[in-house]
Short mmCIF file of C-alpha atoms in Angstrom, two decimals:
data_model
loop_
_atom_site.label_atom_id
_atom_site.label_comp_id
_atom_site.label_asym_id
_atom_site.label_seq_id
_atom_site.Cartn_x
_atom_site.Cartn_y
_atom_site.Cartn_z
CA MET A 1 -20.68 30.49 10.22
CA ASP A 2 -23.60 29.73 7.88
CA ARG A 3 -23.33 33.22 6.43
CA TYR A 4 -19.61 32.73 5.89
CA HIS A 5 -20.23 29.48 4.01
CA SER A 6 -22.96 31.10 1.93
CA VAL A 7 -20.52 33.76 0.75
CA HIS A 8 -17.24 31.84 0.48
CA GLY A 9 -18.50 28.28 0.22
CA HIS A 10 -17.37 25.23 2.15
CA ASP A 11 -13.66 24.62 2.52
CA ARG A 12 -12.90 21.36 0.73
CA ALA A 13 -9.40 21.26 2.18
CA SER A 14 -10.91 20.93 5.68
CA PHE A 15 -9.33 24.13 7.01
CA ASP A 16 -12.55 25.56 8.39
CA ALA A 17 -12.88 26.85 11.93
CA PRO A 18 -12.82 24.12 14.56
CA HIS A 19 -16.02 23.25 16.34
CA THR A 20 -16.31 24.44 19.90
CA HIS A 21 -18.43 21.47 21.05
CA ARG A 22 -17.72 17.80 20.67
CA LEU A 23 -21.40 17.06 20.12
CA PRO A 24 -24.15 19.37 18.93
CA THR A 25 -26.92 20.28 21.34
CA VAL A 26 -29.97 18.04 20.91
CA ALA A 27 -33.32 18.53 22.58
CA ALA A 28 -34.73 15.73 24.68
CA SER A 29 -37.80 15.35 22.45
CA GLN A 30 -35.60 15.12 19.36
CA ALA A 31 -33.41 12.49 20.99
CA LEU A 32 -36.52 10.46 21.88
CA ASP A 33 -37.76 10.62 18.31
CA GLU A 34 -34.40 9.48 16.97
CA LEU A 35 -34.63 6.29 18.99
CA HIS A 36 -37.51 5.15 16.77
CA ASP A 37 -35.87 6.40 13.59
CA ASP A 38 -34.26 3.99 11.15
CA SER A 39 -31.04 6.01 11.15
CA ALA A 40 -30.48 5.20 14.83
CA LEU A 41 -30.88 1.44 14.38
CA PRO A 42 -27.82 -0.82 14.48
CA ILE A 43 -26.26 -1.98 11.25
CA SER A 44 -27.03 -5.58 10.42
CA THR A 45 -24.14 -7.98 9.86
CA GLY A 46 -26.22 -10.17 7.56
CA LEU A 47 -26.12 -13.01 10.09
CA GLN A 48 -29.20 -13.34 12.24
CA SER A 49 -27.41 -15.24 14.99
CA LEU A 50 -24.61 -12.66 15.19
CA ASP A 51 -27.09 -9.77 15.23
CA ARG A 52 -28.80 -11.29 18.26
CA LEU A 53 -25.48 -11.73 20.04
CA LEU A 54 -24.55 -8.10 19.40
CA PHE A 55 -27.90 -6.90 20.75
CA SER A 56 -27.74 -8.64 24.12
CA PRO A 57 -25.24 -10.89 25.92
CA VAL A 58 -28.01 -13.40 26.61
CA PRO A 59 -30.28 -13.20 23.56
CA ASP A 60 -33.95 -14.08 23.71
CA GLN A 61 -35.46 -14.86 20.32
CA SER A 62 -39.01 -14.17 21.52
CA THR A 63 -38.38 -10.53 22.48
CA ILE A 64 -35.57 -9.46 20.14
CA SER A 65 -36.40 -8.43 16.63
CA ARG A 66 -34.05 -9.16 13.79
CA ARG A 67 -34.29 -5.54 12.72
CA HIS A 68 -32.85 -4.17 15.95
CA GLY A 69 -29.76 -6.40 16.04
CA GLY A 70 -26.33 -5.67 14.65
CA MET A 71 -23.40 -3.32 15.11
CA LYS A 72 -24.40 -0.33 17.20
CA ARG A 73 -23.83 3.22 16.00
CA GLY A 74 -21.78 5.84 17.79
CA GLN A 75 -19.17 3.29 18.89
CA VAL A 76 -15.80 1.96 17.78
CA ALA A 77 -15.79 -1.78 17.09
CA GLU A 78 -12.93 -4.11 16.25
CA ILE A 79 -12.91 -7.34 14.25
CA TRP A 80 -9.63 -9.22 14.52
CA GLY A 81 -8.36 -12.64 13.58
CA PRO A 82 -5.84 -14.54 11.44
CA PRO A 83 -5.74 -14.02 7.67
CA GLY A 84 -8.48 -15.70 5.66
CA THR A 85 -11.01 -15.96 8.49
CA GLY A 86 -13.78 -13.72 7.12
CA LYS A 87 -12.98 -10.27 8.54
CA THR A 88 -13.35 -8.50 5.21
CA ALA A 89 -16.40 -10.61 4.34
CA LEU A 90 -18.23 -9.46 7.47
CA ALA A 91 -17.31 -5.82 6.81
CA ILE A 92 -18.50 -6.03 3.19
CA GLN A 93 -21.77 -7.59 4.31
CA MET A 94 -22.35 -4.76 6.80
CA ALA A 95 -21.51 -2.20 4.12
CA ALA A 96 -24.04 -3.76 1.73
CA HIS A 97 -26.82 -3.66 4.34
CA ALA A 98 -25.98 -0.06 5.23
CA MET A 99 -26.12 1.01 1.58
CA CYS A 100 -29.43 -0.79 1.07
CA ASN A 101 -30.84 1.27 3.95
CA ASN A 102 -29.82 4.53 2.18
CA GLY A 103 -26.78 4.94 4.37
CA GLN A 104 -23.36 6.16 3.39
CA VAL A 105 -20.34 3.86 3.72
CA VAL A 106 -16.75 5.11 3.97
CA TRP A 107 -14.12 2.43 3.36
CA ILE A 108 -10.50 3.25 4.25
CA ASP A 109 -7.73 0.85 3.20
CA CYS A 110 -4.47 1.01 5.12
CA PHE A 111 -2.72 -2.09 3.79
CA ASN A 112 -4.46 -3.89 0.92
CA THR A 113 -7.00 -2.43 -1.49
CA VAL A 114 -10.45 -3.96 -1.31
CA ASN A 115 -11.94 -5.51 -4.44
CA LYS A 116 -14.83 -3.26 -5.48
CA GLN A 117 -16.32 -5.94 -7.72
CA ARG A 118 -16.66 -8.16 -4.69
CA ILE A 119 -18.54 -5.41 -2.89
CA MET A 120 -20.86 -4.90 -5.86
CA ARG A 121 -21.70 -8.62 -5.96
CA VAL A 122 -22.68 -8.59 -2.30
CA VAL A 123 -24.67 -5.37 -2.74
CA ASP A 124 -26.57 -6.87 -5.68
CA ALA A 125 -27.36 -9.99 -3.65
CA VAL A 126 -28.69 -7.96 -0.71
CA LYS A 127 -30.61 -5.65 -3.05
CA THR A 128 -32.26 -8.64 -4.74
CA SER A 129 -33.23 -10.21 -1.44
CA LYS A 130 -34.69 -6.98 -0.05
CA ARG A 131 -35.99 -5.61 -3.38
CA LEU A 132 -34.52 -2.20 -2.71
CA ALA A 133 -32.76 0.37 -4.86
CA VAL A 134 -29.17 1.07 -3.94
CA LYS A 135 -27.25 4.24 -4.72
CA LEU A 136 -23.68 3.38 -5.63
CA ASP A 137 -22.66 6.96 -4.87
CA ASN A 138 -23.06 6.18 -1.18
CA PHE A 139 -19.82 4.17 -1.23
CA ILE A 140 -16.69 6.31 -0.68
CA HIS A 141 -13.26 4.73 -0.84
CA TYR A 142 -9.96 6.05 0.55
CA SER A 143 -6.42 4.67 0.60
CA CYS A 144 -4.31 5.83 3.54
CA LEU A 145 -0.95 4.12 3.27
CA THR A 146 0.71 6.25 5.96
CA LEU A 147 -0.30 6.86 9.54
CA PRO A 148 -0.09 10.70 9.33
CA HIS A 149 -2.48 10.59 6.37
CA LEU A 150 -4.98 8.55 8.36
CA MET A 151 -4.64 10.82 11.40
CA ALA A 152 -5.29 13.90 9.30
CA LEU A 153 -8.31 12.30 7.65
CA MET A 154 -9.87 11.19 10.94
CA SER A 155 -9.05 14.27 13.01
CA ARG A 156 -10.44 16.71 10.43
CA PRO A 157 -12.66 14.68 8.11
CA PRO A 158 -13.84 16.45 4.95
CA THR A 159 -17.47 17.53 5.14
CA MET A 160 -18.23 16.27 1.65
CA SER A 161 -17.13 12.70 2.44
CA ILE A 162 -17.65 11.86 6.11
CA CYS A 163 -20.76 13.82 6.97
CA ALA A 164 -23.79 13.28 9.14
CA GLY A 165 -25.23 10.88 6.58
CA ALA A 166 -22.45 8.32 7.08
CA SER A 167 -23.67 5.19 8.80
CA LEU A 168 -20.59 2.96 8.57
CA VAL A 169 -16.85 3.69 8.52
CA VAL A 170 -14.59 0.69 7.87
CA ILE A 171 -10.82 0.93 8.43
CA SER A 172 -9.04 -2.12 7.04
CA GLY A 173 -5.51 -3.06 8.13
CA LEU A 174 -5.10 -0.39 10.80
CA SER A 175 -2.96 -2.59 13.06
CA ALA A 176 -0.40 -3.19 10.30
CA LEU A 177 -0.12 0.54 9.70
CA VAL A 178 0.29 1.32 13.41
CA ASN A 179 2.88 -1.39 14.09
CA SER A 180 4.95 -0.45 11.04
CA THR A 181 4.99 3.28 11.85
CA LEU A 182 5.08 3.05 15.65
CA PRO A 183 6.64 -0.34 16.42
CA LYS A 184 6.69 -1.79 19.88
CA PRO A 185 9.96 -1.15 21.75
CA GLN A 186 12.09 -4.26 22.11
CA GLY A 187 14.71 -4.96 24.75
CA GLY A 188 13.84 -2.06 27.04
CA GLN A 189 14.17 0.63 24.40
CA GLY A 190 11.13 2.44 25.75
CA ALA A 191 12.91 3.37 28.98
CA SER A 192 16.02 4.78 27.30
CA LYS A 193 15.91 8.41 26.17
CA PRO A 194 18.98 9.28 24.11
CA GLY A 195 17.82 12.84 23.40
CA PRO A 196 15.00 15.33 23.82
CA GLY A 197 11.53 14.45 22.60
CA LEU A 198 9.36 11.35 22.73
CA HIS A 199 10.91 7.95 22.09
CA GLY A 200 9.80 4.35 22.07
CA SER A 201 6.67 3.52 24.02
CA SER A 202 5.83 7.17 24.82
CA LYS A 203 5.63 8.06 21.15
CA ARG A 204 3.53 4.98 20.41
CA LEU A 205 1.17 5.72 23.30
CA GLN A 206 0.64 9.31 22.23
CA GLY A 207 -0.03 8.28 18.62
CA LEU A 208 -2.57 5.63 19.64
CA GLN A 209 -4.32 8.04 22.00
CA PHE A 210 -4.63 10.70 19.30
CA LEU A 211 -5.93 8.20 16.75
CA MET A 212 -8.49 6.54 19.01
CA ASN A 213 -9.80 9.90 20.21
CA ALA A 214 -10.31 10.91 16.58
CA LEU A 215 -12.17 7.67 15.82
CA GLN A 216 -14.43 8.11 18.84
CA LYS A 217 -15.19 11.67 17.80
CA VAL A 218 -16.11 10.60 14.25
CA ALA A 219 -18.38 7.86 15.59
CA ALA A 220 -20.13 10.23 18.01
CA THR A 221 -20.53 13.26 15.75
CA THR A 222 -21.72 11.36 12.66
CA ASN A 223 -23.71 8.73 14.59
CA SER A 224 -21.95 6.02 12.63
CA ALA A 225 -20.39 2.69 13.47
CA VAL A 226 -16.60 2.74 13.11
CA VAL A 227 -15.36 -0.81 12.44
CA VAL A 228 -11.62 -1.52 12.57
CA LEU A 229 -10.24 -4.69 10.94
CA SER A 230 -7.08 -5.84 12.71
CA GLN A 231 -4.61 -8.67 12.35
CA CYS A 232 -3.39 -10.96 15.10
CA ALA A 233 -0.06 -11.65 16.77
CA THR A 234 1.46 -14.49 18.78
CA ARG A 235 1.87 -14.03 22.50
CA MET A 236 4.07 -16.34 24.54
CA GLN A 237 2.77 -17.36 27.97
CA SER A 238 4.60 -19.53 30.45
CA ASP A 239 1.52 -21.46 31.58
CA GLN A 240 -0.33 -21.88 28.26
CA GLY A 241 2.40 -21.58 25.65
CA ALA A 242 1.81 -19.61 22.45
CA THR A 243 -1.61 -17.98 22.03
CA LEU A 244 -3.14 -15.64 19.47
CA ALA A 245 -3.95 -12.07 20.49
CA ALA A 246 -4.90 -8.84 18.77
CA ALA A 247 -2.00 -7.11 17.04
CA VAL A 248 -2.57 -3.90 19.05
CA ASN A 249 -3.39 -4.46 22.70
CA ALA A 250 -2.52 -1.20 24.43
CA THR A 251 -4.63 0.16 27.28
CA VAL A 252 -5.68 3.21 25.26
CA TRP A 253 -6.86 0.92 22.48
CA GLU A 254 -8.82 -1.29 24.89
CA GLN A 255 -10.63 1.65 26.45
CA ALA A 256 -11.66 3.13 23.10
CA VAL A 257 -13.01 -0.11 21.60
CA SER A 258 -16.56 -0.78 22.78
CA THR A 259 -17.27 -3.99 20.85
CA ARG A 260 -14.78 -6.64 19.81
CA LEU A 261 -15.28 -9.69 17.61
CA VAL A 262 -12.77 -12.44 16.96
CA VAL A 263 -13.13 -14.62 13.87
CA PHE A 264 -11.37 -17.86 13.03
CA ARG A 265 -11.87 -21.05 11.08
CA ASP A 266 -12.71 -24.33 12.74
CA TRP A 267 -13.50 -27.91 11.73
CA ALA A 268 -11.35 -27.53 8.63
CA TRP A 269 -10.36 -31.21 8.80
CA ARG A 270 -14.03 -32.19 8.40
CA GLY A 271 -14.19 -30.80 4.89
CA LYS A 272 -16.42 -27.86 5.82
CA GLY A 273 -15.60 -24.22 5.20
CA VAL A 274 -16.98 -23.04 8.53
CA PHE A 275 -16.09 -19.66 9.99
CA VAL A 276 -16.60 -18.88 13.67
CA ALA A 277 -17.27 -15.43 15.15
CA ALA A 278 -17.15 -14.85 18.90
CA VAL A 279 -18.11 -11.74 20.85
CA GLN A 280 -15.30 -10.88 23.26
CA LYS A 281 -16.51 -7.44 24.29
CA LEU A 282 -19.91 -5.76 24.08
CA ASP A 283 -20.78 -2.19 25.11
CA GLY A 284 -17.46 -1.80 26.89
CA LYS A 285 -17.87 -4.97 28.97
CA ALA A 286 -15.80 -8.09 28.46
CA ASN A 287 -17.66 -11.31 27.81
CA ALA A 288 -16.64 -13.74 30.53
CA THR A 289 -18.51 -16.71 29.05
CA ASN A 290 -17.71 -18.52 25.80
CA GLN A 291 -21.36 -18.91 24.75
CA ALA A 292 -21.53 -15.85 22.46
CA VAL A 293 -20.36 -17.78 19.39
CA CYS A 294 -21.93 -18.15 15.95
CA THR A 295 -20.90 -19.98 12.79
CA PHE A 296 -21.20 -18.77 9.22
CA GLY A 297 -19.96 -19.41 5.71
CA VAL A 298 -18.55 -17.17 2.99
CA GLN A 299 -19.81 -17.29 -0.59
CA PRO A 300 -19.33 -14.98 -3.59
CA SER A 301 -22.74 -13.46 -2.83
CA GLY A 302 -21.89 -12.77 0.82
CA THR A 303 -22.02 -14.49 4.19
CA ILE A 304 -24.61 -17.11 5.12
CA ASN A 305 -25.67 -18.70 8.39
CA ILE A 306 -24.45 -22.23 9.08
CA GLU A 307 -25.85 -24.34 11.87
CA CYS A 308 -23.25 -26.60 13.47
CA ASP A 309 -23.72 -29.05 16.29
CA ALA A 310 -21.73 -27.81 19.23
CA THR A 311 -21.43 -31.33 20.63
CA THR A 312 -19.18 -32.37 17.74
CA ALA A 313 -16.78 -29.49 18.22
CA HIS A 314 -13.46 -29.83 19.89
CA PRO A 315 -13.06 -28.39 23.40
CA THR A 316 -12.16 -24.72 23.45
CA GLY A 317 -10.05 -24.94 26.59
CA PRO A 318 -6.27 -24.78 26.55
CA ALA A 319 -4.45 -27.89 25.49
CA ASN A 320 -2.67 -30.09 28.02
CA LEU A 321 0.91 -28.94 27.84
CA VAL A 322 2.32 -31.38 30.44
CA ARG A 323 5.71 -32.44 29.22
CA PRO A 324 6.43 -36.20 29.16
CA LYS A 325 8.85 -37.54 31.73
CA LYS A 326 12.33 -38.51 30.66
CA ARG A 327 12.94 -42.24 30.23
CA LYS A 328 15.67 -44.07 32.03
CA LEU A 329 18.67 -45.33 30.11
CA GLY A 330 17.61 -48.93 30.53
CA GLN A 331 14.24 -48.22 28.87
CA THR A 332 15.76 -46.72 25.73
CA GLU A 333 17.08 -50.11 24.47
CA LEU A 334 20.50 -48.57 23.92
CA GLU A 335 23.71 -50.55 24.53
CA VAL A 336 25.60 -49.44 27.60
CA PRO A 337 29.34 -49.02 26.73
CA ASP A 338 31.88 -51.09 28.70
CA SER A 339 34.48 -48.74 30.13
CA ASP A 340 36.78 -51.67 31.18
CA ASP A 341 37.36 -52.75 27.60
CA GLU A 342 40.43 -50.90 26.34
CA ASP A 343 40.27 -52.19 22.78
CA TYR A 344 37.05 -50.30 21.92
CA GLY A 345 36.48 -52.58 18.96
CA TRP A 346 39.96 -52.22 17.39
CA ALA A 347 41.30 -55.36 15.72
CA ASP A 348 44.91 -56.45 15.50
CA GLU A 349 44.71 -56.60 11.73
CA ASP A 350 44.11 -52.84 11.65
CA GLU A 351 47.51 -52.13 13.20
CA GLU A 352 49.28 -54.46 10.76
CA ALA A 353 47.62 -52.74 7.81
CA LEU A 354 49.04 -49.36 8.79
CA PRO A 355 51.95 -48.13 6.56
CA PRO A 356 55.45 -47.82 8.06
CA PRO A 357 56.52 -44.43 9.43
CA PRO A 358 58.35 -42.11 7.02
CA PRO A 359 62.20 -41.83 7.09
CA GLN A 360 62.25 -38.40 8.67
CA TRP A 361 60.81 -39.88 11.82
CA GLN A 362 64.07 -41.80 12.55
CA GLY A 363 66.32 -40.00 15.02
CA SER A 364 63.68 -37.55 16.08
CA GLU A 365 63.74 -38.99 19.55
CA ASP A 366 67.41 -37.97 19.94
CA ILE A 367 66.70 -34.47 18.84
CA LEU A 368 63.87 -34.10 21.29
CA LEU A 369 65.35 -35.93 24.28
CA GLY A 370 69.15 -35.23 23.94
CA HIS A 371 72.21 -37.49 24.02
CA GLY A 372 72.39 -37.68 27.81
CA SER A 373 68.96 -39.07 28.25
CA ASP A 374 70.09 -42.66 28.00
CA ALA A 375 72.68 -42.19 30.76
CA SER A 376 70.28 -40.45 33.07
CA ASP A 377 67.64 -43.07 32.49
CA GLY A 378 70.08 -45.89 33.22
CA GLY A 379 69.79 -47.42 29.77
CA ASP A 380 72.01 -49.89 28.00
CA GLY A 381 74.03 -47.20 26.12
CA ASP A 382 77.71 -46.33 26.77
CA SER A 383 78.38 -44.17 29.83
CA ALA A 384 81.31 -41.91 30.69
CA ASP A 385 82.85 -44.55 33.06
CA SER A 386 82.87 -47.42 30.55
CA PRO A 387 86.23 -48.85 29.17
CA ALA A 388 85.40 -47.88 25.64
CA SER A 389 85.13 -44.26 26.59
CA GLY A 390 88.46 -44.43 28.53
CA ASN A 391 90.37 -45.84 25.54
CA ALA A 392 88.98 -43.11 23.35
CA VAL A 393 90.29 -40.44 25.77
CA LYS A 394 93.83 -41.98 25.86
CA ALA A 395 94.01 -42.11 22.06
CA TYR A 396 93.00 -38.48 21.89
CA ASP A 397 95.78 -37.46 24.36
CA GLN A 398 98.48 -39.34 22.40
CA ASP A 399 97.49 -37.58 19.18
CA MET A 400 97.67 -34.19 20.84
CA SER A 401 101.18 -34.86 22.33
CA ARG A 402 102.50 -36.09 18.96
CA ASP A 403 101.29 -32.96 17.28
CA GLY A 404 102.91 -30.80 19.96
CA SER A 405 106.39 -32.42 19.61
CA ALA A 406 106.33 -32.04 15.84
CA ALA A 407 105.53 -28.38 16.18
CA SER A 408 108.48 -27.75 18.59
CA SER A 409 111.03 -29.44 16.27
CA GLU A 410 109.95 -27.30 13.38
CA ALA A 411 110.39 -24.19 15.49
CA GLY A 412 114.02 -25.18 16.36
CA ASP A 413 114.98 -25.66 12.72
CA THR A 414 113.76 -22.21 11.80
CA ASP A 415 115.78 -20.57 14.53
#
């Protein structure tokens, strides 16, 4: 392969022959020498208290050196939290320390583009404090706005960019890119399969597995620390209500992440810009205690340590979500309505003030009820057996007989 590269050169399009081994063969003596080499040391976060927490779950200041603390190489780490809590500030501080130690930094933006002037200010501050020369060529920036682009970059990284000299790889906004391209199935869509191929949760699981395997391979082959900056999401729980959780919490993701930090802001009502970083997972083991917490501040020149009294902090336990009991009707000071009162507050003057009914209302009762309704109801109207009705019948018969006799006389005259 070396002879092939000497004749044809390296393939910049990353189409060279795949490696047969995941890791190159290293002798035991060489591995022992690399333990004392500066390239194998963790990357400092710029915060002494956080470096000690990342070195050991129970730090001991007498035996732990500041130089040996920080983010470990060869692992995938995650820093998650709400917006504006210092995730990017911590990543920029780690990048500045890695560049000051002659390491290469690869920054990959998946959502928002990082401000390079901000990075240069932090690098200048670290360079001034350490009195070291920094090569700006060691900072490589990529923008992967689609998930296939990121998968291709991580699965077959170009040799000229992500090589063995890389000490830190930062991927910003990966959770937003994953959730937008492979959203979580809602309403049982993952179980339904309308056609052939992967759908719903199966497609999301396969994509996450491929991506995390690629990140682990990059971290192991380049001996670099891969740091993923993720957002947060709200999770509803019946016993504790709404809580914040990482935006991507699949099992494949949990197994691939070795170290996890959560950052948030606290004591904002006290007029202090205090940021809090807590270690949730270290070397693949979850932190059961809540003692691995440090506080820091963010300035234009980078992050600084801030000492806060833990006794003045609010309790970190879940809030008391006991719902108040309902009050009785007598305790609400509301007037109980009287159902026996039929007036309901109506006054007699209101009925007198009403206008008279229109003319078309008169006689409508007869149309609706009929003429015989008065007789059937036993009213005061005239019935069929009354004298007035009998006289009317007799007068009608006399008129009919008179008309009949006149008609017969006229017929006789014509004959």
